[in-house]
PDB file of C-alpha atoms in Angstrom:
ATOM      1  CA  MET A 178      -2.865 -22.350  42.477  1.00 47.00           C
ATOM      2  CA  LEU A 179      -0.172 -20.823  42.346  1.00 44.00           C
ATOM      3  CA  LEU A 180       1.320 -23.353  39.745  1.00 41.00           C
ATOM      4  CA  ASN A 181      -2.110 -21.320  37.736  1.00 45.00           C
ATOM      5  CA  ARG A 182      -0.742 -18.029  38.385  1.00 44.00           C
ATOM      6  CA  ARG A 183       2.936 -18.773  36.583  1.00 44.00           C
ATOM      7  CA  LEU A 184       0.908 -20.764  34.299  1.00 39.00           C
ATOM      8  CA  PHE A 185      -1.140 -17.535  33.249  1.00 36.00           C
ATOM      9  CA  ILE A 186       1.801 -14.465  33.382  1.00 39.00           C
ATOM     10  CA  THR A 187       3.910 -17.198  31.775  1.00 39.00           C
ATOM     11  CA  GLY A 188       0.835 -17.372  28.678  1.00 42.00           C
ATOM     12  CA  LEU A 189       0.407 -13.533  29.537  1.00 36.00           C
ATOM     13  CA  ALA A 190       4.736 -12.962  28.649  1.00 39.00           C
ATOM     14  CA  SER A 191       5.113 -15.232  25.686  1.00 37.00           C
ATOM     15  CA  VAL A 192       1.707 -13.565  24.123  1.00 36.00           C
ATOM     16  CA  ALA A 193       3.352  -9.983  24.291  1.00 36.00           C
ATOM     17  CA  ILE A 194       6.635 -11.160  23.629  1.00 35.00           C
ATOM     18  CA  GLY A 195       5.732 -13.236  20.093  1.00 37.00           C
ATOM     19  CA  SER A 196       3.563 -10.330  19.377  1.00 36.00           C
ATOM     20  CA  ALA A 197       6.179  -7.538  19.742  1.00 37.00           C
ATOM     21  CA  ALA A 198       8.484 -10.085  18.178  1.00 37.00           C
ATOM     22  CA  ARG A 199       6.138 -10.752  15.127  1.00 41.00           C
ATOM     23  CA  ALA A 200       5.935  -7.053  14.332  1.00 52.00           C
ATOM     24  CA  ASP A 201       8.602  -7.564  11.680  1.00 69.00           C
ATOM     25  CA  ALA A 202       7.605  -5.000   8.837  1.00 84.00           C
ATOM     26  CA  PRO A 203       5.302  -1.759   8.632  1.00 92.00           C
ATOM     27  CA  MET A 204       1.264  -2.348   7.944  1.00 94.00           C
ATOM     28  CA  PHE A 205       2.582   0.809   4.177  1.00 96.00           C
ATOM     29  CA  PHE A 206       5.728   0.349   2.517  1.00 96.00           C
ATOM     30  CA  THR A 207       7.912   3.064   3.217  1.00 97.00           C
ATOM     31  CA  GLN A 208      11.107   4.568   1.860  1.00 95.00           C
ATOM     32  CA  GLY A 209      12.898   6.779   4.726  1.00 96.00           C
ATOM     33  CA  GLY A 210       9.439   6.965   6.286  1.00 97.00           C
ATOM     34  CA  VAL A 211       7.100   8.144   3.139  1.00 98.00           C
ATOM     35  CA  ALA A 212       4.347   5.848   1.416  1.00 98.00           C
ATOM     36  CA  ILE A 213       4.870   5.338  -3.066  1.00 98.00           C
ATOM     37  CA  ARG A 214       8.194   6.891  -3.359  1.00 98.00           C
ATOM     38  CA  GLY A 215       6.247  10.574  -2.635  1.00 99.00           C
ATOM     39  CA  PHE A 216       4.216  10.001  -5.191  1.00 99.00           C
ATOM     40  CA  ASP A 217       0.219  11.121  -5.187  1.00 99.00           C
ATOM     41  CA  THR A 218      -2.063   8.137  -4.755  1.00 99.00           C
ATOM     42  CA  VAL A 219      -5.088  10.339  -5.401  1.00 99.00           C
ATOM     43  CA  ALA A 220      -3.539  10.453  -8.654  1.00 99.00           C
ATOM     44  CA  TYR A 221      -3.724   7.760  -9.815  1.00 99.00           C
ATOM     45  CA  PHE A 222      -8.100   7.577  -9.253  1.00 99.00           C
ATOM     46  CA  ARG A 223      -8.288  10.939 -10.554  1.00 98.00           C
ATOM     47  CA  ASN A 224      -5.850  11.252 -13.257  1.00 98.00           C
ATOM     48  CA  GLY A 225      -5.166   8.164 -14.446  1.00 98.00           C
ATOM     49  CA  ALA A 226      -1.511   7.534 -13.495  1.00 98.00           C
ATOM     50  CA  PRO A 227       0.565   7.701 -11.693  1.00 98.00           C
ATOM     51  CA  LYS A 228       1.890  11.869 -10.479  1.00 99.00           C
ATOM     52  CA  ARG A 229       5.248  12.462  -7.778  1.00 99.00           C
ATOM     53  CA  GLY A 230       3.580  14.178  -5.044  1.00 99.00           C
ATOM     54  CA  SER A 231       4.919  16.916  -2.923  1.00 99.00           C
ATOM     55  CA  PRO A 232       6.591  17.012   0.757  1.00 99.00           C
ATOM     56  CA  ASP A 233       4.954  19.994   1.320  1.00 99.00           C
ATOM     57  CA  ILE A 234       1.003  19.210   0.118  1.00 99.00           C
ATOM     58  CA  SER A 235       1.756  15.455   2.302  1.00 99.00           C
ATOM     59  CA  VAL A 236       0.108  13.585   5.505  1.00 99.00           C
ATOM     60  CA  MET A 237       0.543  11.532   8.064  1.00 98.00           C
ATOM     61  CA  TRP A 238      -1.263   8.756   8.182  1.00 98.00           C
ATOM     62  CA  LYS A 239      -0.417   4.825   9.277  1.00 96.00           C
ATOM     63  CA  ALA A 240       3.025   5.665  10.014  1.00 96.00           C
ATOM     64  CA  ALA A 241       4.085   6.736   6.834  1.00 98.00           C
ATOM     65  CA  SER A 242       4.087  10.310   4.866  1.00 98.00           C
ATOM     66  CA  TRP A 243       1.410  10.408   1.956  1.00 99.00           C
ATOM     67  CA  HIS A 244       2.217  13.550  -0.803  1.00 99.00           C
ATOM     68  CA  PHE A 245       0.107  14.674  -2.798  1.00 99.00           C
ATOM     69  CA  SER A 246       0.392  16.444  -5.419  1.00 99.00           C
ATOM     70  CA  SER A 247      -2.571  18.906  -4.980  1.00 99.00           C
ATOM     71  CA  HIS A 248      -4.365  20.266  -1.985  1.00 99.00           C
ATOM     72  CA  GLU A 249      -7.606  18.446  -3.548  1.00 99.00           C
ATOM     73  CA  ASN A 250      -5.715  15.404  -3.624  1.00 99.00           C
ATOM     74  CA  ARG A 251      -4.995  15.392  -0.094  1.00 99.00           C
ATOM     75  CA  GLU A 252      -8.363  16.469   1.104  1.00 99.00           C
ATOM     76  CA  ALA A 253      -9.642  13.578  -0.693  1.00 99.00           C
ATOM     77  CA  PHE A 254      -7.562  11.027   1.082  1.00 99.00           C
ATOM     78  CA  GLU A 255      -8.113  12.938   4.277  1.00 99.00           C
ATOM     79  CA  ALA A 256     -11.702  12.890   3.736  1.00 99.00           C
ATOM     80  CA  ASN A 257     -11.216   8.030   3.162  1.00 98.00           C
ATOM     81  CA  PRO A 258      -7.965   7.649   3.147  1.00 98.00           C
ATOM     82  CA  ARG A 259      -9.150   3.700   3.022  1.00 98.00           C
ATOM     83  CA  ALA A 260     -10.215   4.185  -0.934  1.00 98.00           C
ATOM     84  CA  PHE A 261      -7.269   5.767  -1.865  1.00 99.00           C
ATOM     85  CA  ALA A 262      -4.673   3.566  -0.372  1.00 99.00           C
ATOM     86  CA  PRO A 263      -3.278   0.556  -1.900  1.00 99.00           C
ATOM     87  CA  GLN A 264      -4.059  -2.781  -1.322  1.00 99.00           C
ATOM     88  CA  PHE A 265      -1.254  -5.101   0.336  1.00 98.00           C
ATOM     89  CA  GLY A 266       0.402  -2.066   2.345  1.00 98.00           C
ATOM     90  CA  GLY A 267       1.812  -0.842  -1.274  1.00 98.00           C
ATOM     91  CA  TYR A 268       4.128  -4.025  -0.732  1.00 98.00           C
ATOM     92  CA  CYS A 269       4.245  -5.412  -4.474  1.00 99.00           C
ATOM     93  CA  ALA A 270       1.046  -7.927  -4.915  1.00 99.00           C
ATOM     94  CA  TYR A 271       2.287  -9.982  -6.794  1.00 99.00           C
ATOM     95  CA  ALA A 272       4.834 -11.072  -3.781  1.00 98.00           C
ATOM     96  CA  VAL A 273       2.115 -10.917  -1.019  1.00 99.00           C
ATOM     97  CA  GLY A 274       0.308 -13.646  -3.345  1.00 98.00           C
ATOM     98  CA  ARG A 275       3.289 -15.950  -3.157  1.00 98.00           C
ATOM     99  CA  GLY A 276       3.485 -15.105   0.820  1.00 98.00           C
ATOM    100  CA  TYR A 277       6.432 -13.308   1.313  1.00 97.00           C
ATOM    101  CA  LEU A 278       6.858  -8.323   1.142  1.00 97.00           C
ATOM    102  CA  THR A 279       9.218  -6.757  -1.841  1.00 97.00           C
ATOM    103  CA  GLU A 280       8.614  -3.135  -2.441  1.00 97.00           C
ATOM    104  CA  THR A 281       6.924  -1.838  -5.497  1.00 98.00           C
ATOM    105  CA  ASP A 282       7.492   0.451  -8.414  1.00 98.00           C
ATOM    106  CA  PRO A 283       5.263   3.125  -9.051  1.00 98.00           C
ATOM    107  CA  SER A 284       4.854   3.049 -12.607  1.00 98.00           C
ATOM    108  CA  THR A 285       3.718  -0.410 -12.389  1.00 98.00           C
ATOM    109  CA  TRP A 286      -0.176  -0.675 -11.190  1.00 98.00           C
ATOM    110  CA  ARG A 287      -3.478  -1.325 -12.129  1.00 98.00           C
ATOM    111  CA  ILE A 288      -6.638  -0.104 -10.184  1.00 99.00           C
ATOM    112  CA  VAL A 289      -9.199  -3.084 -10.152  1.00 99.00           C
ATOM    113  CA  GLU A 290     -12.605  -3.231  -8.674  1.00 98.00           C
ATOM    114  CA  ASP A 291     -11.762   0.645  -7.757  1.00 98.00           C
ATOM    115  CA  LYS A 292      -8.830  -0.448  -5.683  1.00 99.00           C
ATOM    116  CA  LEU A 293      -4.973   0.520  -6.384  1.00 99.00           C
ATOM    117  CA  TYR A 294      -2.704  -2.277  -7.069  1.00 99.00           C
ATOM    118  CA  LEU A 295       1.281  -1.542  -7.042  1.00 99.00           C
ATOM    119  CA  VAL A 296       4.107  -4.659  -8.594  1.00 99.00           C
ATOM    120  CA  HIS A 297       7.492  -4.999  -8.186  1.00 98.00           C
ATOM    121  CA  SER A 298       8.976  -4.345 -11.749  1.00 98.00           C
ATOM    122  CA  PRO A 299       7.273  -4.391 -15.455  1.00 98.00           C
ATOM    123  CA  ASP A 300       8.600  -8.244 -15.072  1.00 98.00           C
ATOM    124  CA  VAL A 301       7.084  -9.019 -12.227  1.00 98.00           C
ATOM    125  CA  ALA A 302       3.092  -6.795 -13.217  1.00 98.00           C
ATOM    126  CA  ARG A 303       3.526  -9.162 -16.460  1.00 98.00           C
ATOM    127  CA  LEU A 304       3.591 -12.217 -14.217  1.00 98.00           C
ATOM    128  CA  TRP A 305       0.768 -10.486 -12.346  1.00 98.00           C
ATOM    129  CA  LEU A 306      -1.844  -9.617 -15.160  1.00 98.00           C
ATOM    130  CA  GLN A 307      -1.678 -13.139 -16.107  1.00 98.00           C
ATOM    131  CA  ASP A 308      -4.281 -14.162 -13.895  1.00 99.00           C
ATOM    132  CA  ILE A 309      -5.028 -10.846 -12.155  1.00 98.00           C
ATOM    133  CA  PRO A 310      -8.762 -12.619  -9.822  1.00 99.00           C
ATOM    134  CA  GLY A 311      -6.180 -15.272  -9.065  1.00 99.00           C
ATOM    135  CA  ASN A 312      -3.428 -13.392  -7.808  1.00 99.00           C
ATOM    136  CA  ILE A 313      -5.479 -11.371  -5.828  1.00 99.00           C
ATOM    137  CA  ALA A 314      -7.157 -13.793  -4.402  1.00 99.00           C
ATOM    138  CA  LEU A 315      -3.695 -15.305  -3.365  1.00 99.00           C
ATOM    139  CA  ALA A 316      -2.454 -11.921  -1.425  1.00 99.00           C
ATOM    140  CA  GLU A 317      -5.934 -11.848   0.232  1.00 99.00           C
ATOM    141  CA  GLU A 318      -5.472 -15.109   1.848  1.00 98.00           C
ATOM    142  CA  ASN A 319      -2.013 -13.837   3.351  1.00 98.00           C
ATOM    143  CA  TRP A 320      -2.632 -10.599   3.986  1.00 98.00           C
ATOM    144  CA  PRO A 321      -2.135  -9.282   6.573  1.00 97.00           C
ATOM    145  CA  GLY A 322       0.060 -12.183   8.007  1.00 96.00           C
ATOM    146  CA  VAL A 323       3.125 -11.534   5.455  1.00 97.00           C
ATOM    147  CA  LEU A 324       4.209  -8.837   7.545  1.00 95.00           C
ATOM    148  CA  PHE A 325       4.681 -11.343  10.754  1.00 92.00           C
ATOM    149  CA  HIS A 326       7.135 -13.732   8.539  1.00 82.00           C
TER     150      HIS A 326
END
């Protein structure tokens, strides 16, 4: 009975330590705690272009500060953040598909089936655009596990 209890406690400890040790990356890519480098995630959908947000019009969600260019955009985000937040935590969609995380450039983006995807750079965007459905599928296979590598 004592051996079983030790094994159980050892197992719990290893799970707890393993979980803590594996949480390497935050759920959303931020710079200085700010998502999408301060760009308004709702503007991609409403304006069809990236637009810098203001720290004066912001909201905290998922441990990140999200900046908006208008109060209306902030309210839309607050009502349904998952509808506007970038896929794969705002990390490069191409990189996630290859099993790693990298930062993104807010000017390299695409909305596919009402979902926002960001990539690292214009050069990476050219690669990603060659097979959007395939690259999204690869990234979906790796997400969110890639956060824990």
